[in-house]
Coordinates of N, CA and C in Angstrom, one line a residue:
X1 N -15.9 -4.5 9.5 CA -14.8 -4.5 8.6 C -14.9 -3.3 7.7
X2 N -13.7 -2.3 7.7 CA -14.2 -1.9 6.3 C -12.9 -2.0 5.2
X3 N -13.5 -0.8 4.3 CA -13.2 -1.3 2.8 C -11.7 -0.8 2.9
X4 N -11.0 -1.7 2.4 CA -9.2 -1.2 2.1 C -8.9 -0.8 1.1
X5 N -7.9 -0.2 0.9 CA -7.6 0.5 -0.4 C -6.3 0.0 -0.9
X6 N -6.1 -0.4 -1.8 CA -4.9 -0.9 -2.4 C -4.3 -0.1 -3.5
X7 N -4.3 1.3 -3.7 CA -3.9 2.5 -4.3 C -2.1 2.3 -3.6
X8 N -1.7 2.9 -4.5 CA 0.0 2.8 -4.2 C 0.5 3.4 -3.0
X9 N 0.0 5.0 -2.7 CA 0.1 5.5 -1.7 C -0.4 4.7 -0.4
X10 N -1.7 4.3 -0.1 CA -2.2 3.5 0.4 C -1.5 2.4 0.9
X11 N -1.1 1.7 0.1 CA -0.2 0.3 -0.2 C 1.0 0.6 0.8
X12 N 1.7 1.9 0.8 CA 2.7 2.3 0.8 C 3.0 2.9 2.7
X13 N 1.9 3.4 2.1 CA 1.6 3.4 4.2 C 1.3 2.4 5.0
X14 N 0.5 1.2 4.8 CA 0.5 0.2 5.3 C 1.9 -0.4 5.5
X15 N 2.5 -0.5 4.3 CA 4.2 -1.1 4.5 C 5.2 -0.3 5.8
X16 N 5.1 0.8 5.3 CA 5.8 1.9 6.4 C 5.4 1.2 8.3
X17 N 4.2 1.6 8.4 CA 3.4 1.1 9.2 C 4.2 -0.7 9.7
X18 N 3.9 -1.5 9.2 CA 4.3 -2.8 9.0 C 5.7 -3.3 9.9
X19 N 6.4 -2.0 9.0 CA 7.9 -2.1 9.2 C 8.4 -1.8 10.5
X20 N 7.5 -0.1 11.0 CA 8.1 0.2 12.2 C 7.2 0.0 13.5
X21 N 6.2 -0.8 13.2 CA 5.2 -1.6 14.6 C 5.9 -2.6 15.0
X22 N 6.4 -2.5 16.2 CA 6.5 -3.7 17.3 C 5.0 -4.2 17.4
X23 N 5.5 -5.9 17.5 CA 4.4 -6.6 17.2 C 4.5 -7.4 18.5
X24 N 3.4 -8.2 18.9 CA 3.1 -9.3 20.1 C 3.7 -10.8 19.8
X25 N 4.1 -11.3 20.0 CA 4.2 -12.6 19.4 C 3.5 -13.7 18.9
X26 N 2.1 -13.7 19.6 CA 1.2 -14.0 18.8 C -0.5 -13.1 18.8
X27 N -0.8 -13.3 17.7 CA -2.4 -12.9 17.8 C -3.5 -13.9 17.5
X28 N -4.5 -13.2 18.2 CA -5.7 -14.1 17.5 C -6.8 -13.1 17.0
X29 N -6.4 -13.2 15.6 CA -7.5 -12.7 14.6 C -9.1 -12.9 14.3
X30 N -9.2 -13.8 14.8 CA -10.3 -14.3 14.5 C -10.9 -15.7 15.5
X31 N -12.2 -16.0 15.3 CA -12.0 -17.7 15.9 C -11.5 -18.5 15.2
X32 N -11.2 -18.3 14.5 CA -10.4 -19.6 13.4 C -8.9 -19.4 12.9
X33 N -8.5 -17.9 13.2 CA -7.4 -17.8 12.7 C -6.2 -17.2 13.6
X34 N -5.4 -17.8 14.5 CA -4.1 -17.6 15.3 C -2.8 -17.6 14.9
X35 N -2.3 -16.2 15.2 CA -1.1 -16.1 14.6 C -0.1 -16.2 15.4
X36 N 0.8 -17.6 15.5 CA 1.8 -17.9 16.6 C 3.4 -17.3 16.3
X37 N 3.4 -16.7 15.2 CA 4.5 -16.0 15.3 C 4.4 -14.6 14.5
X38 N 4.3 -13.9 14.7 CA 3.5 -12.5 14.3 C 4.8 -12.3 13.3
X39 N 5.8 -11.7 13.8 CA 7.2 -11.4 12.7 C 6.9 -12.2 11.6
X40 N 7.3 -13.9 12.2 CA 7.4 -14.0 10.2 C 5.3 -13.6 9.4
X41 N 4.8 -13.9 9.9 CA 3.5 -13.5 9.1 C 3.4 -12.0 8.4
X42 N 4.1 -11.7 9.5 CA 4.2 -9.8 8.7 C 5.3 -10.0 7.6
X43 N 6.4 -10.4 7.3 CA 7.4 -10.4 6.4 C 7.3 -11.3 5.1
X44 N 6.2 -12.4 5.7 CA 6.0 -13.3 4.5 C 4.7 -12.3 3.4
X45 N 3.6 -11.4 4.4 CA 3.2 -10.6 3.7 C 3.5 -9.6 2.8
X46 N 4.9 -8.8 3.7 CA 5.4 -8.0 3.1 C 6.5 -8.3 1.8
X47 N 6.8 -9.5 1.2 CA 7.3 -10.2 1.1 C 6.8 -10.9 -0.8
X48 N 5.4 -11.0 -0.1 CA 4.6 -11.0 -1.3 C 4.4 -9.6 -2.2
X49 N 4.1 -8.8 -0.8 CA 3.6 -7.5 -1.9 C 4.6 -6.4 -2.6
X50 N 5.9 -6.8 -2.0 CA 7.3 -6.4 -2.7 C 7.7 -7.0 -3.8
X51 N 7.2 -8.4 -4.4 CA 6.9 -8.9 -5.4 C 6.3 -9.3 -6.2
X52 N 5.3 -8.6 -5.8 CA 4.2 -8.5 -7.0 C 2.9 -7.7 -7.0
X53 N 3.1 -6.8 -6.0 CA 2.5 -5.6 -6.4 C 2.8 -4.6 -7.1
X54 N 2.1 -4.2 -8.6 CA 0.4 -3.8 -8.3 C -0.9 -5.4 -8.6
X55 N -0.3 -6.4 -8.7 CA -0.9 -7.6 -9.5 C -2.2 -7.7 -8.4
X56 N -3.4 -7.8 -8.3 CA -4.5 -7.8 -8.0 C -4.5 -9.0 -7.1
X57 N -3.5 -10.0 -7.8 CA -4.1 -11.4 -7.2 C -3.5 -11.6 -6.1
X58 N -2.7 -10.4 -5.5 CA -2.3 -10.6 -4.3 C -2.5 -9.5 -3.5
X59 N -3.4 -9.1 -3.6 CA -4.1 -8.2 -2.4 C -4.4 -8.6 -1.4
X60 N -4.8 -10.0 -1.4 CA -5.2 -10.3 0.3 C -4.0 -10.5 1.0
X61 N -2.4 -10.4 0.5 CA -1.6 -9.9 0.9 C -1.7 -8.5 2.1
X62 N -2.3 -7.7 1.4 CA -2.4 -6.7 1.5 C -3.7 -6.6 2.9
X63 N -5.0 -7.5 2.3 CA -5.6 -7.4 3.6 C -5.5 -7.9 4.9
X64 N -4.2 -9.2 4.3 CA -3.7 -9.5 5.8 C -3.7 -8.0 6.4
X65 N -2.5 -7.9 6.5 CA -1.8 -6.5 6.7 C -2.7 -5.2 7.6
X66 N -3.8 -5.0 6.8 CA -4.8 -4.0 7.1 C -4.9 -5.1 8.6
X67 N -6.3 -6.5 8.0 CA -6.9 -6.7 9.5 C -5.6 -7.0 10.6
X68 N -4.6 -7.3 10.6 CA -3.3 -6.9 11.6 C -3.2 -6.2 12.1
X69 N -3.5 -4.6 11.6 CA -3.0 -3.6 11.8 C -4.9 -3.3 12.5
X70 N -5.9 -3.4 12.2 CA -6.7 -3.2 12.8 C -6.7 -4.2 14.2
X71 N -6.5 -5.2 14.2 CA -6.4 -6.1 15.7 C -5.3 -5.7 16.6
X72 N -4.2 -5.2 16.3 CA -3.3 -4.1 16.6 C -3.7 -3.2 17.5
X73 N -4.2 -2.0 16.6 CA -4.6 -0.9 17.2 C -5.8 -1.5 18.1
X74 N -7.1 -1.9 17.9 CA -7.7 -2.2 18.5 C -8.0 -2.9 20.1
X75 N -6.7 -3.5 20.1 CA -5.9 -3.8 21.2 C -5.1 -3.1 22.0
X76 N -4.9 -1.8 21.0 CA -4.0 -0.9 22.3 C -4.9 0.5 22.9
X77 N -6.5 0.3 22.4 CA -6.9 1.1 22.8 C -7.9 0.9 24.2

């Protein structure tokens, strides 16, 4: 895993990113964690951090986002 950045710019490319990725319909992140409908999880994300970022308490907002976008790529390579 590594370390994410939650800096505005930062923040800002992950959204970009977010918006224009075609996504799978489901993933599996984890062993414990399966995402059965990928769209709304990316929107409820994006959703949060349109509302209340820069607020800290919603950064794992934000790390959704990252490990998505790393199981993502990591998958198309």
């Amino acid at each position: 895993m590594s370390e994410y950045k939650y800096d505005e710019e930062s923040v800002k490319t992950l959204i970009v990113w977010a918006k224009s990725t075609s996504f799978p319909q489901q993933v599996k992140l984890s062993e414990a964690e399966d995402i059965y409908d990928v769209e709304r999880y990316v929107q409820a994300n994006l959703s949060d951090i349109d509302a209340h970022y820069p607020d800290a308490f919603y950064n794992p907002a934000i790390t959704r986002l990252y490990r998505l976008k790393e199981c993502i790529e990591g998958n198309e390579r």
